[in-house]
C-alpha cells in the first residue's frame, strides 16, 4: 500500500516536472519568435528611416518665403489664372498681357477716355452689323443670326459674393487693428497705407493697376524659375530684419505704454 502511494507520488512529481519543462520550452520559443519579430520590425524601421530621413531632413531644412508650403501654382489659385501668370501657355499669357498693355496705351499715352472708347467701339460694332444685315439681302443671302447675349445670374451672384467676402474680411482686419490689441499689426497696416499713398501720388489709378498686372505676369514666373536662389537670399534678409526689429523693439516699442491703450479700448 505504501509502495503504491509512493509510486503515485513519484508519478505526479514526474508529470509536474514534464509540464513545467514543456511550459518553459513554450515560453522560450515564444520569446524567440517575439524577439525575432521585434528585431525584424526594428530593422525595417531603421531601413525606412535610413532611406527616407535624408530627403525629409532636406525638406525640413529648406526655407520658403512667408512660410510657404505649397507650390507657387497652388498659391496663385491653381486654376487658369495661375497658368496665365506662370506662362504655362505662352500664347494666352502674351495675349492677355498685350491686351492690358493696349488698354493702358489707349488711356494713358493716347489719353482716350473710358466713356469715349466704349461709345466709339459700340458705334463701330453696330454699324458693321447693320451693314452686314442689309448687304445680305442684296447678295441673296440669308440675314445673319445674332446670338442673344445675357449675363447669367449665377455668375453675377458669385462675383458679388466674392466681393462681399473680401470687403467683409478687410473691414474685420481694420476693426481688429483699430481695437489697439496688436501694436505690430497696427504699425504694419499704417506703413502699408502710407506706402500705397506714396504710390498713388506718383501714378494714377490705371497706371498703378497696370503696374500690378505686369508684376503678376513677371514676379511669380521669375520666382518659380529661380526659387532656390530667391529663398536663400530671403532667408538672410529675414534674419537681418528680425535682428533690426529686436533692437527697435528694445529701444522704442517696449517703452510705449500699450497696457493703457488696451485698457482704454477694452
Short mmCIF file of C-alpha atoms in Angstrom, two decimals:
data_model
loop_
_atom_site.label_atom_id
_atom_site.label_comp_id
_atom_site.label_asym_id
_atom_site.label_seq_id
_atom_site.Cartn_x
_atom_site.Cartn_y
_atom_site.Cartn_z
CA UNK A 1 0.00 0.00 0.00
CA UNK A 2 2.83 2.36 0.91
CA UNK A 3 4.59 1.36 -2.29
CA UNK A 4 1.52 2.32 -4.33
CA UNK A 5 1.26 5.69 -2.62
CA UNK A 6 4.94 6.37 -3.18
CA UNK A 7 4.60 5.36 -6.82
CA UNK A 8 1.66 7.64 -7.35
CA UNK A 9 3.56 10.50 -5.65
CA UNK A 10 6.57 9.94 -7.89
CA UNK A 11 4.32 9.74 -10.97
CA UNK A 12 2.66 13.05 -10.07
CA UNK A 13 6.05 14.61 -9.45
CA UNK A 14 7.26 13.45 -12.89
CA UNK A 15 4.11 14.80 -14.56
CA UNK A 16 4.55 18.18 -12.86
CA UNK A 17 8.20 18.25 -13.88
CA UNK A 18 7.27 17.45 -17.50
CA UNK A 19 4.55 20.13 -17.55
CA UNK A 20 6.90 22.79 -16.18
CA UNK A 21 9.55 21.73 -18.69
CA UNK A 22 7.04 21.96 -21.57
CA UNK A 23 5.84 25.38 -20.38
CA UNK A 24 9.41 26.66 -20.13
CA UNK A 25 10.14 25.41 -23.64
CA UNK A 26 6.99 27.12 -24.94
CA UNK A 27 7.97 30.38 -23.22
CA UNK A 28 11.45 30.23 -24.71
CA UNK A 29 10.02 29.59 -28.19
CA UNK A 30 7.56 32.46 -27.79
CA UNK A 31 10.31 34.79 -26.57
CA UNK A 32 12.49 33.76 -29.50
CA UNK A 33 9.75 34.49 -32.06
CA UNK A 34 8.86 37.75 -30.32
CA UNK A 35 12.49 38.78 -30.32
CA UNK A 36 12.83 37.89 -33.99
CA UNK A 37 9.69 39.86 -34.83
CA UNK A 38 10.83 42.87 -32.84
CA UNK A 39 14.29 42.66 -34.42
CA UNK A 40 12.78 42.47 -37.89
CA UNK A 41 10.44 45.39 -37.12
CA UNK A 42 13.32 47.44 -35.80
CA UNK A 43 15.38 46.58 -38.86
CA UNK A 44 12.52 47.59 -41.19
CA UNK A 45 12.10 50.86 -39.29
CA UNK A 46 15.82 51.53 -39.47
CA UNK A 47 15.82 50.81 -43.19
CA UNK A 48 12.86 53.15 -43.75
CA UNK A 49 14.47 55.79 -41.61
CA UNK A 50 17.80 55.47 -43.38
CA UNK A 51 16.13 55.59 -46.80
CA UNK A 52 13.70 58.44 -46.11
CA UNK A 53 15.40 60.56 -43.49
CA UNK A 54 17.85 62.37 -45.80
CA UNK A 55 15.04 63.60 -48.05
CA UNK A 56 12.88 64.55 -45.08
CA UNK A 57 15.76 66.34 -43.41
CA UNK A 58 16.47 68.27 -46.62
CA UNK A 59 12.80 69.20 -46.91
CA UNK A 60 12.76 70.40 -43.31
CA UNK A 61 15.87 72.49 -43.79
CA UNK A 62 14.66 74.20 -46.98
CA UNK A 63 13.48 77.74 -46.29
CA UNK A 64 10.48 79.11 -48.18
CA UNK A 65 9.37 82.73 -48.26
CA UNK A 66 6.48 83.62 -45.93
CA UNK A 67 6.43 80.03 -44.62
CA UNK A 68 5.08 78.74 -47.92
CA UNK A 69 4.42 75.00 -48.02
CA UNK A 70 2.56 74.74 -51.33
CA UNK A 71 3.91 75.26 -54.86
CA UNK A 72 3.63 78.70 -56.44
CA UNK A 73 0.93 77.45 -58.81
CA UNK A 74 -1.27 76.41 -55.86
CA UNK A 75 -0.61 79.69 -54.03
CA UNK A 76 -1.93 81.61 -57.06
CA UNK A 77 -5.13 79.57 -57.02
CA UNK A 78 -4.14 76.61 -59.17
CA UNK A 79 -6.56 77.50 -61.98
CA UNK A 80 -6.40 79.23 -65.34
CA UNK A 81 -5.29 82.50 -63.74
CA UNK A 82 -2.26 80.74 -62.22
CA UNK A 83 -1.46 79.21 -65.62
CA UNK A 84 -1.56 82.68 -67.18
CA UNK A 85 0.64 84.30 -64.53
CA UNK A 86 3.19 81.46 -64.71
CA UNK A 87 3.21 81.41 -68.52
CA UNK A 88 2.14 77.78 -68.81
CA UNK A 89 0.59 78.69 -72.15
CA UNK A 90 2.78 81.42 -73.61
CA UNK A 91 0.32 82.45 -76.32
CA UNK A 92 -2.53 83.04 -73.86
CA UNK A 93 -0.29 84.84 -71.36
CA UNK A 94 1.20 87.06 -74.06
CA UNK A 95 -2.28 87.81 -75.42
CA UNK A 96 -3.63 88.83 -72.00
CA UNK A 97 -0.60 90.99 -71.26
CA UNK A 98 -0.75 92.54 -74.74
CA UNK A 99 -4.44 93.38 -74.33
CA UNK A 100 -3.77 95.02 -70.96
CA UNK A 101 -0.89 96.97 -72.50
CA UNK A 102 -3.16 98.12 -75.36
CA UNK A 103 -5.76 99.37 -72.87
CA UNK A 104 -3.09 101.23 -70.89
CA UNK A 105 -1.71 102.81 -74.09
CA UNK A 106 -5.18 103.95 -75.11
CA UNK A 107 -5.97 105.60 -71.80
CA UNK A 108 -2.55 106.90 -70.80
CA UNK A 109 -0.49 107.62 -73.91
CA UNK A 110 -3.29 108.42 -76.35
CA UNK A 111 -5.33 109.93 -73.46
CA UNK A 112 -8.52 108.20 -74.52
CA UNK A 113 -11.38 108.33 -72.02
CA UNK A 114 -13.32 105.25 -70.96
CA UNK A 115 -16.74 106.55 -71.99
CA UNK A 116 -15.41 107.74 -75.37
CA UNK A 117 -13.76 104.38 -76.04
CA UNK A 118 -16.91 102.45 -75.14
CA UNK A 119 -19.10 104.67 -77.36
CA UNK A 120 -16.74 104.50 -80.34
CA UNK A 121 -16.45 100.72 -80.00
CA UNK A 122 -20.24 100.32 -79.91
CA UNK A 123 -20.61 102.62 -82.94
CA UNK A 124 -18.20 100.51 -84.99
CA UNK A 125 -19.79 97.21 -83.91
CA UNK A 126 -23.38 98.35 -84.53
CA UNK A 127 -22.51 99.95 -87.87
CA UNK A 128 -20.72 96.82 -89.06
CA UNK A 129 -23.59 94.52 -88.05
CA UNK A 130 -26.20 96.86 -89.59
CA UNK A 131 -24.37 96.99 -92.93
CA UNK A 132 -23.85 93.24 -92.88
CA UNK A 133 -27.59 92.62 -92.31
CA UNK A 134 -28.65 94.93 -95.16
CA UNK A 135 -25.95 93.74 -97.54
CA UNK A 136 -27.13 90.15 -97.13
CA UNK A 137 -30.45 90.93 -98.86
CA UNK A 138 -28.69 92.41 -101.90
CA UNK A 139 -26.43 89.42 -102.45
CA UNK A 140 -29.29 86.93 -101.96
CA UNK A 141 -28.02 85.51 -98.73
CA UNK A 142 -29.82 84.89 -95.51
CA UNK A 143 -29.54 87.58 -92.89
CA UNK A 144 -27.08 86.80 -90.10
CA UNK A 145 -28.48 85.46 -86.85
CA UNK A 146 -27.23 87.42 -83.90
CA UNK A 147 -26.94 85.46 -80.67
CA UNK A 148 -28.73 86.67 -77.58
CA UNK A 149 -26.22 87.98 -75.09
CA UNK A 150 -27.22 87.96 -71.42
CA UNK A 151 -25.32 87.76 -68.17
CA UNK A 152 -26.05 84.54 -66.25
CA UNK A 153 -27.48 85.19 -62.83
CA UNK A 154 -25.25 82.65 -61.06
CA UNK A 155 -22.04 84.28 -62.37
CA UNK A 156 -23.18 87.74 -61.26
CA UNK A 157 -24.14 86.43 -57.83
CA UNK A 158 -20.82 84.55 -57.49
CA UNK A 159 -18.82 87.69 -58.34
CA UNK A 160 -20.90 89.81 -55.96
CA UNK A 161 -20.49 87.20 -53.21
CA UNK A 162 -16.73 87.10 -53.73
CA UNK A 163 -16.51 90.90 -53.49
CA UNK A 164 -18.71 90.85 -50.40
CA UNK A 165 -16.48 88.27 -48.70
CA UNK A 166 -13.29 90.20 -49.44
CA UNK A 167 -14.79 93.50 -48.26
CA UNK A 168 -16.02 91.92 -45.02
CA UNK A 169 -12.58 90.44 -44.35
CA UNK A 170 -10.95 93.81 -44.96
CA UNK A 171 -13.41 95.50 -42.58
CA UNK A 172 -12.76 92.84 -39.94
CA UNK A 173 -9.00 93.38 -40.24
CA UNK A 174 -9.41 97.14 -39.91
CA UNK A 175 -11.64 96.71 -36.87
CA UNK A 176 -9.08 94.40 -35.26
CA UNK A 177 -6.29 96.88 -35.97
CA UNK A 178 -8.27 99.82 -34.61
CA UNK A 179 -9.06 97.95 -31.37
CA UNK A 180 -5.48 98.53 -30.17
CA UNK A 181 -4.80 94.90 -29.28
CA UNK A 182 -1.91 94.26 -31.67
CA UNK A 183 0.69 97.00 -32.00
CA UNK A 184 2.72 95.14 -34.64
CA UNK A 185 -0.28 94.73 -36.93
CA UNK A 186 -1.23 98.38 -36.39
CA UNK A 187 2.23 99.59 -37.42
CA UNK A 188 2.28 97.22 -40.43
CA UNK A 189 -1.10 98.49 -41.70
CA UNK A 190 -0.08 102.12 -41.21
CA UNK A 191 3.18 101.52 -43.10
CA UNK A 192 1.32 99.75 -45.92
CA UNK A 193 -1.25 102.54 -46.29
CA UNK A 194 1.49 105.15 -46.21
CA UNK A 195 3.43 103.34 -48.95
CA UNK A 196 0.22 103.00 -51.00
CA UNK A 197 -0.46 106.72 -50.65
CA UNK A 198 3.05 107.48 -51.95
CA UNK A 199 2.48 105.19 -54.93
CA UNK A 200 -0.87 106.87 -55.57
CA UNK A 201 0.77 110.29 -55.66
CA UNK A 202 3.37 109.07 -58.18
CA UNK A 203 0.99 107.25 -60.55
CA UNK A 204 -2.70 107.44 -61.26
CA UNK A 205 -5.04 104.55 -60.57
CA UNK A 206 -4.91 102.97 -64.03
CA UNK A 207 -1.12 103.05 -64.18
CA UNK A 208 -0.93 101.52 -60.72
CA UNK A 209 -3.31 98.70 -61.70
CA UNK A 210 -1.37 98.08 -64.92
CA UNK A 211 1.93 98.01 -62.98
CA UNK A 212 0.50 95.44 -60.57
CA UNK A 213 -0.79 93.41 -63.53
CA UNK A 214 2.65 93.41 -65.15
CA UNK A 215 4.26 92.42 -61.85
CA UNK A 216 1.84 89.49 -61.57
CA UNK A 217 3.00 88.36 -65.02
CA UNK A 218 6.70 88.63 -64.18
CA UNK A 219 7.43 88.18 -60.45
CA UNK A 220 5.70 84.78 -59.93
CA UNK A 221 7.26 83.41 -63.14
CA UNK A 222 10.77 84.54 -62.19
CA UNK A 223 10.32 83.32 -58.61
CA UNK A 224 9.09 79.92 -59.79
CA UNK A 225 12.12 79.65 -62.08
CA UNK A 226 14.78 80.82 -59.59
CA UNK A 227 13.02 79.66 -56.44
CA UNK A 228 16.02 78.26 -54.53
CA UNK A 229 18.23 81.31 -55.07
CA UNK A 230 15.48 83.74 -54.08
CA UNK A 231 14.60 81.76 -50.95
CA UNK A 232 18.24 81.65 -49.86
CA UNK A 233 18.53 85.41 -50.22
CA UNK A 234 15.16 85.94 -48.47
CA UNK A 235 16.30 83.80 -45.53
CA UNK A 236 19.32 86.04 -44.97
CA UNK A 237 17.20 89.16 -45.37
CA UNK A 238 14.60 87.89 -42.90
CA UNK A 239 17.30 87.11 -40.32
CA UNK A 240 18.69 90.64 -40.67
CA UNK A 241 15.20 92.19 -40.41
CA UNK A 242 14.47 90.20 -37.25
CA UNK A 243 17.75 91.37 -35.76
CA UNK A 244 16.98 95.01 -36.52
CA UNK A 245 13.41 94.65 -35.27
CA UNK A 246 14.66 93.19 -31.98
CA UNK A 247 16.83 96.27 -31.49
CA UNK A 248 13.90 98.56 -32.42
CA UNK A 249 11.61 96.65 -30.06
CA UNK A 250 14.01 97.06 -27.14
CA UNK A 251 14.74 100.74 -27.76
CA UNK A 252 11.31 102.02 -28.89
CA UNK A 253 8.34 99.62 -28.78
CA UNK A 254 8.99 98.30 -25.28
CA UNK A 255 8.79 101.87 -23.92
CA UNK A 256 5.31 102.54 -25.37
CA UNK A 257 2.56 102.12 -22.72
CA UNK A 258 0.49 99.55 -24.59
CA UNK A 259 -1.31 98.41 -21.43
CA UNK A 260 -3.05 101.73 -21.06
CA UNK A 261 -4.28 101.58 -24.66
CA UNK A 262 -5.61 98.06 -24.21
CA UNK A 263 -7.46 99.08 -21.04
CA UNK A 264 -8.89 102.10 -22.84
CA UNK A 265 -10.24 100.18 -25.85
CA UNK A 266 -11.37 97.15 -23.86
#
